[in-house]
GROMACS .gro file of C-alpha atoms in nm:
model
  328
    1MET     CA    1   4.949   0.774  -0.155
    2GLN     CA    2   4.850   1.134  -0.182
    3THR     CA    3   4.486   1.237  -0.128
    4ARG     CA    4   4.266   1.498  -0.234
    5LYS     CA    5   3.924   1.641  -0.100
    6LEU     CA    6   3.599   1.640  -0.320
    7GLY     CA    7   3.307   1.873  -0.252
    8PRO     CA    8   3.169   2.099   0.030
    9ASP     CA    9   3.163   1.822   0.296
   10GLY     CA   10   3.546   1.716   0.225
   11LEU     CA   11   3.524   1.347   0.087
   12GLU     CA   12   3.879   1.257   0.130
   13VAL     CA   13   3.971   1.019  -0.167
   14SER     CA   14   4.322   0.902  -0.327
   15ALA     CA   15   4.445   1.136  -0.586
   16LEU     CA   16   4.401   0.888  -0.848
   17GLY     CA   17   4.127   0.654  -0.852
   18LEU     CA   18   4.050   0.324  -1.052
   19GLY     CA   19   3.790   0.306  -1.307
   20CYS     CA   20   3.658  -0.055  -1.324
   21MET     CA   21   3.434  -0.047  -1.599
   22GLY     CA   22   3.660  -0.217  -1.862
   23MET     CA   23   3.714  -0.526  -1.627
   24SER     CA   24   3.365  -0.629  -1.720
   25GLU     CA   25   3.264  -0.494  -2.079
   26PHE     CA   26   3.333  -0.247  -2.346
   27TYR     CA   27   3.719  -0.283  -2.357
   28GLY     CA   28   3.759  -0.627  -2.498
   29ASN     CA   29   3.755  -0.945  -2.334
   30PRO     CA   30   3.732  -0.962  -1.957
   31ASP     CA   31   3.961  -1.159  -1.723
   32GLU     CA   32   3.808  -1.167  -1.376
   33ALA     CA   33   4.088  -1.329  -1.185
   34GLU     CA   34   4.329  -1.040  -1.327
   35ALA     CA   35   4.060  -0.770  -1.257
   36VAL     CA   36   4.025  -0.885  -0.878
   37ALA     CA   37   4.424  -0.903  -0.837
   38THR     CA   38   4.405  -0.556  -1.016
   39ILE     CA   39   4.176  -0.412  -0.758
   40HIS     CA   40   4.371  -0.575  -0.473
   41ARG     CA   41   4.687  -0.414  -0.605
   42ALA     CA   42   4.531  -0.096  -0.633
   43ILE     CA   43   4.436  -0.101  -0.248
   44GLU     CA   44   4.804  -0.220  -0.175
   45LEU     CA   45   4.916   0.088  -0.348
   46GLY     CA   46   4.685   0.325  -0.195
   47VAL     CA   47   4.432   0.367  -0.482
   48THR     CA   48   4.135   0.332  -0.280
   49PHE     CA   49   3.867   0.510  -0.485
   50LEU     CA   50   3.702   0.273  -0.685
   51ASP     CA   51   3.447   0.369  -0.949
   52THR     CA   52   3.170   0.139  -1.090
   53ALA     CA   53   2.816   0.162  -1.219
   54ASP     CA   54   2.517  -0.052  -1.247
   55MET     CA   55   2.504  -0.050  -1.628
   56TYR     CA   56   2.844  -0.192  -1.652
   57GLY     CA   57   2.840  -0.558  -1.751
   58PRO     CA   58   2.549  -0.494  -1.739
   59PHE     CA   59   2.523  -0.548  -1.353
   60THR     CA   60   2.831  -0.787  -1.345
   61ASN     CA   61   3.075  -0.500  -1.262
   62GLU     CA   62   2.923  -0.408  -0.932
   63MET     CA   63   2.941  -0.784  -0.844
   64LEU     CA   64   3.306  -0.800  -0.946
   65VAL     CA   65   3.388  -0.503  -0.732
   66GLY     CA   66   3.193  -0.632  -0.453
   67LYS     CA   67   3.376  -0.953  -0.455
   68ALA     CA   68   3.713  -0.796  -0.478
   69ILE     CA   69   3.636  -0.586  -0.164
   70ALA     CA   70   3.443  -0.809   0.046
   71ASP     CA   71   3.714  -0.842   0.308
   72ARG     CA   72   3.855  -0.500   0.294
   73ARG     CA   73   3.532  -0.265   0.238
   74ASP     CA   74   3.665  -0.024   0.489
   75GLN     CA   75   3.979   0.029   0.287
   76VAL     CA   76   3.796   0.176  -0.012
   77VAL     CA   77   3.578   0.480  -0.108
   78LEU     CA   78   3.311   0.315  -0.324
   79ALA     CA   79   3.162   0.504  -0.591
   80THR     CA   80   2.877   0.364  -0.824
   81LYS     CA   81   2.616   0.525  -1.035
   82PHE     CA   82   2.256   0.491  -1.176
   83ALA     CA   83   2.025   0.623  -1.452
   84ASN     CA   84   2.140   0.447  -1.772
   85VAL     CA   85   1.902   0.173  -1.790
   86ARG     CA   86   1.976  -0.170  -1.930
   87GLY     CA   87   1.792  -0.512  -1.964
   88GLU     CA   88   1.919  -0.846  -1.863
   89ASN     CA   89   2.049  -0.909  -2.218
   90GLY     CA   90   2.230  -0.572  -2.257
   91GLU     CA   91   2.003  -0.379  -2.443
   92PHE     CA   92   1.984  -0.004  -2.359
   93LEU     CA   93   1.632   0.106  -2.241
   94GLY     CA   94   1.695   0.481  -2.181
   95ILE     CA   95   1.761   0.718  -1.894
   96ARG     CA   96   1.554   0.718  -1.594
   97GLY     CA   97   1.593   0.967  -1.287
   98ASP     CA   98   1.234   0.938  -1.133
   99ALA     CA   99   1.218   0.896  -0.737
  100GLN     CA  100   1.091   0.550  -0.758
  101TYR     CA  101   1.382   0.441  -0.993
  102VAL     CA  102   1.650   0.597  -0.785
  103GLN     CA  103   1.510   0.404  -0.470
  104ASP     CA  104   1.504   0.085  -0.654
  105ALA     CA  105   1.851   0.136  -0.842
  106CYS     CA  106   2.033   0.185  -0.519
  107ASP     CA  107   1.882  -0.104  -0.344
  108ALA     CA  108   2.000  -0.317  -0.643
  109SER     CA  109   2.331  -0.190  -0.645
  110LEU     CA  110   2.379  -0.240  -0.255
  111LYS     CA  111   2.276  -0.596  -0.316
  112ARG     CA  112   2.509  -0.648  -0.607
  113LEU     CA  113   2.796  -0.499  -0.413
  114GLY     CA  114   2.729  -0.674  -0.100
  115VAL     CA  115   2.767  -0.370   0.126
  116ASP     CA  116   2.551  -0.167   0.351
  117HIS     CA  117   2.634   0.165   0.215
  118ILE     CA  118   2.774   0.344  -0.094
  119ASP     CA  119   3.024   0.621  -0.031
  120LEU     CA  120   2.940   0.829  -0.348
  121TYR     CA  121   2.635   0.795  -0.555
  122TYR     CA  122   2.621   0.938  -0.885
  123GLN     CA  123   2.322   1.019  -1.145
  124HIS     CA  124   2.531   0.869  -1.449
  125ARG     CA  125   2.329   1.070  -1.707
  126VAL     CA  126   2.072   1.328  -1.653
  127ASP     CA  127   1.707   1.235  -1.739
  128PRO     CA  128   1.558   1.510  -1.977
  129ASN     CA  129   1.205   1.397  -1.877
  130THR     CA  130   1.251   1.434  -1.487
  131PRO     CA  131   1.314   1.758  -1.305
  132ILE     CA  132   1.668   1.741  -1.146
  133GLU     CA  133   1.523   1.848  -0.808
  134GLU     CA  134   1.298   1.519  -0.815
  135THR     CA  135   1.588   1.307  -0.895
  136VAL     CA  136   1.841   1.497  -0.629
  137GLY     CA  137   1.572   1.485  -0.359
  138ALA     CA  138   1.529   1.114  -0.397
  139MET     CA  139   1.905   1.099  -0.374
  140ALA     CA  140   1.885   1.298  -0.053
  141GLU     CA  141   1.657   1.053   0.092
  142LEU     CA  142   1.906   0.795   0.053
  143VAL     CA  143   2.155   0.981   0.247
  144LYS     CA  144   1.895   1.023   0.532
  145ALA     CA  145   1.836   0.663   0.527
  146GLY     CA  146   2.212   0.575   0.566
  147LYS     CA  147   2.232   0.398   0.230
  148VAL     CA  148   2.446   0.669   0.059
  149ARG     CA  149   2.695   0.919   0.225
  150TYR     CA  150   2.773   1.158  -0.050
  151LEU     CA  151   2.609   1.263  -0.394
  152GLY     CA  152   2.730   1.322  -0.733
  153LEU     CA  153   2.623   1.384  -1.097
  154SER     CA  154   2.795   1.297  -1.433
  155GLU     CA  155   2.782   1.490  -1.766
  156ALA     CA  156   2.534   1.755  -1.621
  157ALA     CA  157   2.527   2.109  -1.737
  158PRO     CA  158   2.602   2.408  -1.542
  159GLU     CA  159   2.266   2.510  -1.474
  160THR     CA  160   2.165   2.165  -1.387
  161ILE     CA  161   2.453   2.144  -1.149
  162ARG     CA  162   2.337   2.455  -0.973
  163ARG     CA  163   1.985   2.334  -0.933
  164ALA     CA  164   2.099   1.985  -0.804
  165HIS     CA  165   2.318   2.147  -0.569
  166ALA     CA  166   2.026   2.383  -0.418
  167VAL     CA  167   1.834   2.047  -0.335
  168HIS     CA  168   2.120   1.890  -0.164
  169PRO     CA  169   2.510   1.962  -0.146
  170ILE     CA  170   2.674   1.782  -0.445
  171THR     CA  171   3.014   1.635  -0.373
  172ALA     CA  172   3.170   1.567  -0.713
  173LEU     CA  173   3.098   1.611  -1.087
  174GLN     CA  174   3.203   1.327  -1.305
  175THR     CA  175   3.274   1.413  -1.656
  176GLU     CA  176   3.533   1.329  -1.920
  177TYR     CA  177   3.842   1.534  -1.915
  178SER     CA  178   4.201   1.463  -2.074
  179LEU     CA  179   4.442   1.619  -2.292
  180TRP     CA  180   4.197   1.554  -2.568
  181SER     CA  181   3.879   1.621  -2.415
  182ARG     CA  182   3.930   1.983  -2.265
  183GLU     CA  183   3.586   2.122  -2.292
  184PRO     CA  184   3.525   2.126  -1.914
  185GLU     CA  185   3.750   2.422  -1.892
  186ASP     CA  186   3.485   2.650  -2.070
  187GLU     CA  187   3.185   2.641  -1.830
  188ILE     CA  188   3.189   2.308  -1.611
  189LEU     CA  189   3.518   2.355  -1.429
  190PRO     CA  190   3.425   2.728  -1.339
  191THR     CA  191   3.089   2.625  -1.216
  192THR     CA  192   3.216   2.327  -0.987
  193ARG     CA  193   3.499   2.557  -0.842
  194GLU     CA  194   3.237   2.836  -0.771
  195LEU     CA  195   3.019   2.587  -0.581
  196GLY     CA  196   3.326   2.409  -0.404
  197ILE     CA  197   3.237   2.088  -0.594
  198GLY     CA  198   3.497   1.827  -0.673
  199TYR     CA  199   3.581   1.696  -1.034
  200VAL     CA  200   3.634   1.350  -1.129
  201ALA     CA  201   3.773   1.299  -1.461
  202TYR     CA  202   3.700   0.972  -1.624
  203SER     CA  203   3.881   0.874  -1.953
  204PRO     CA  204   4.188   1.086  -1.844
  205LEU     CA  205   4.390   0.877  -2.091
  206GLY     CA  206   4.154   0.937  -2.384
  207ARG     CA  207   4.017   0.567  -2.375
  208GLY     CA  208   4.364   0.452  -2.394
  209PHE     CA  209   4.468   0.644  -2.681
  210LEU     CA  210   4.689   0.877  -2.494
  211THR     CA  211   4.898   0.594  -2.367
  212GLY     CA  212   5.066   0.523  -2.705
  213GLN     CA  213   4.982   0.175  -2.692
  214ILE     CA  214   4.726   0.177  -2.973
  215ARG     CA  215   4.894   0.223  -3.301
  216SER     CA  216   4.624   0.076  -3.505
  217ILE     CA  217   4.256  -0.006  -3.508
  218ASP     CA  218   4.374  -0.377  -3.521
  219ASP     CA  219   4.521  -0.342  -3.185
  220LEU     CA  220   4.171  -0.335  -3.034
  221ASP     CA  221   3.988  -0.642  -2.995
  222GLU     CA  222   3.692  -0.729  -3.231
  223ASN     CA  223   3.437  -0.654  -2.964
  224ASP     CA  224   3.609  -0.351  -2.842
  225TYR     CA  225   3.345  -0.078  -2.840
  226ARG     CA  226   3.603   0.197  -2.902
  227ARG     CA  227   3.602   0.071  -3.264
  228ASN     CA  228   3.272   0.253  -3.291
  229GLY     CA  229   3.415   0.577  -3.141
  230PRO     CA  230   3.453   0.883  -3.393
  231ARG     CA  231   3.812   0.939  -3.254
  232PHE     CA  232   3.925   0.592  -3.349
  233GLN     CA  233   3.775   0.596  -3.712
  234GLY     CA  234   3.887   0.690  -4.056
  235ASP     CA  235   4.121   0.980  -4.110
  236ASN     CA  236   4.046   1.093  -3.722
  237PHE     CA  237   4.267   0.799  -3.593
  238GLN     CA  238   4.585   0.899  -3.791
  239LYS     CA  239   4.532   1.273  -3.694
  240ASN     CA  240   4.499   1.169  -3.320
  241LEU     CA  241   4.779   0.949  -3.352
  242ASP     CA  242   5.011   1.242  -3.470
  243LEU     CA  243   4.911   1.417  -3.165
  244VAL     CA  244   4.992   1.129  -2.957
  245LYS     CA  245   5.331   1.123  -3.107
  246GLU     CA  246   5.396   1.463  -2.973
  247ILE     CA  247   5.306   1.360  -2.627
  248GLU     CA  248   5.541   1.059  -2.668
  249THR     CA  249   5.848   1.324  -2.749
  250MET     CA  250   5.774   1.531  -2.441
  251ALA     CA  251   5.745   1.210  -2.215
  252ARG     CA  252   6.073   1.077  -2.334
  253GLU     CA  253   6.235   1.394  -2.251
  254LYS     CA  254   6.079   1.380  -1.901
  255GLY     CA  255   6.164   1.037  -1.852
  256CYS     CA  256   5.814   0.915  -1.807
  257THR     CA  257   5.544   0.728  -2.006
  258PRO     CA  258   5.291   0.924  -2.214
  259ALA     CA  259   5.006   0.784  -1.989
  260GLN     CA  260   5.186   0.915  -1.695
  261LEU     CA  261   5.251   1.250  -1.870
  262ALA     CA  262   4.909   1.284  -1.956
  263LEU     CA  263   4.779   1.191  -1.590
  264ALA     CA  264   5.021   1.436  -1.439
  265TRP     CA  265   4.916   1.708  -1.654
  266LEU     CA  266   4.554   1.647  -1.525
  267LEU     CA  267   4.654   1.640  -1.175
  268ALA     CA  268   4.829   1.965  -1.208
  269GLN     CA  269   4.536   2.136  -1.344
  270GLY     CA  270   4.424   2.157  -0.976
  271GLU     CA  271   4.368   2.000  -0.655
  272ASP     CA  272   3.997   1.955  -0.677
  273ILE     CA  273   4.063   1.735  -0.985
  274VAL     CA  274   4.070   1.350  -0.933
  275PRO     CA  275   4.139   1.129  -1.231
  276ILE     CA  276   3.999   0.794  -1.236
  277PRO     CA  277   4.200   0.589  -1.531
  278GLY     CA  278   4.046   0.273  -1.594
  279THR     CA  279   4.253  -0.054  -1.635
  280LYS     CA  280   4.202  -0.445  -1.591
  281LYS     CA  281   4.584  -0.530  -1.568
  282ARG     CA  282   4.804  -0.476  -1.273
  283ALA     CA  283   5.093  -0.353  -1.488
  284ARG     CA  284   4.907  -0.063  -1.631
  285LEU     CA  285   4.789   0.039  -1.281
  286GLU     CA  286   5.137   0.045  -1.143
  287GLU     CA  287   5.231   0.261  -1.446
  288ASN     CA  288   4.945   0.488  -1.390
  289VAL     CA  289   5.063   0.544  -1.014
  290GLY     CA  290   5.370   0.638  -1.118
  291ALA     CA  291   5.220   0.976  -1.264
  292LEU     CA  292   5.208   1.109  -0.911
  293GLU     CA  293   5.591   1.144  -0.933
  294VAL     CA  294   5.576   1.347  -1.235
  295ARG     CA  295   5.610   1.732  -1.207
  296ILE     CA  296   5.441   1.955  -1.478
  297THR     CA  297   5.639   2.288  -1.511
  298ALA     CA  298   5.499   2.615  -1.646
  299GLU     CA  299   5.719   2.533  -1.967
  300ASP     CA  300   5.553   2.178  -2.003
  301ARG     CA  301   5.212   2.363  -1.982
  302THR     CA  302   5.298   2.617  -2.242
  303ARG     CA  303   5.452   2.332  -2.449
  304ILE     CA  304   5.142   2.084  -2.408
  305ASP     CA  305   4.902   2.382  -2.500
  306ALA     CA  306   5.078   2.446  -2.814
  307VAL     CA  307   5.044   2.088  -2.915
  308LEU     CA  308   4.736   1.998  -2.748
  309PRO     CA  309   4.502   2.302  -2.731
  310PRO     CA  310   4.139   2.269  -2.652
  311GLY     CA  311   3.954   2.112  -2.962
  312ALA     CA  312   4.280   1.954  -3.114
  313ALA     CA  313   4.165   1.604  -3.133
  314ALA     CA  314   3.972   1.507  -3.445
  315GLY     CA  315   3.622   1.356  -3.386
  316THR     CA  316   3.362   1.398  -3.123
  317ARG     CA  317   3.385   1.195  -2.786
  318TYR     CA  318   3.106   0.974  -2.846
  319ALA     CA  319   2.890   0.875  -3.157
  320ALA     CA  320   2.580   1.096  -3.232
  321PRO     CA  321   2.340   0.908  -3.030
  322GLN     CA  322   2.535   0.910  -2.698
  323MET     CA  323   2.658   1.296  -2.763
  324GLN     CA  324   2.286   1.389  -2.692
  325ALA     CA  325   2.294   1.266  -2.361
  326LEU     CA  326   2.581   1.489  -2.261
  327ASN     CA  327   2.581   1.830  -2.071
  328ARG     CA  328   2.218   1.819  -1.996
   0.00000   0.00000   0.00000
């Protein structure tokens, strides 16, 4: 497995990570046995950078990941997140980044994961009511206490990243980045590169759309939250499907799958970028790992830019309420 380094302190991770969110919630019906088997297979293949969050489930995804790695903790780089507050019944209760909440959330995650430390701890969304200096200051205390090794932010604006980094080195920024979400190229990537911060790309397959496996909204389970996503609704669905067909054509010519082409393109954007495609099935995991063998040429880049330039995707990344929490 190829590896890459994140951040000024050089946290070494597998070149591809594994997003575990869909194993517990959001992407249809969960299958815990297959999820655990998928995590075990990932580790066998060298995909050792695992990504979860306290809000997934809610709370149950951390327990699932903890169960899967209980006898192989030293083989993985474990990342989790706090700040999106949810109740026991799944209700969303806002965003918190105050110092006390940071401490309490970390202790709760450690307990659910069944570990004594978290390798990379992210603020999942920026709390507009708490100065980032307070949040990162509290996160830095977790590092001093040995509960956390490295710090990260998610969906933070350039100025917020700078202010956070001045308090304590930020190892990674996690923000959506894919062939149909290229907004980070404008300001976010230049900022992280200037500061030497690694970039972890979530939803690198456009929530599955770029795989070519979703041809109709009926391909999604009734309880799949993607049904509410603007890019999956109305005329946007067909417009985005037409874009994917272009990617499918290129993938066939290169002898790979659309998913592999999309991931290979992202990997080729820089050694500081680590995609974390999510899956809950071993077969998809193995397909994704195959992207590491796909080479993107200058000609490929030019052709992809012509087909999927920045802004090509129809619809916003999230519905309006969720969009307000981005780039703060």
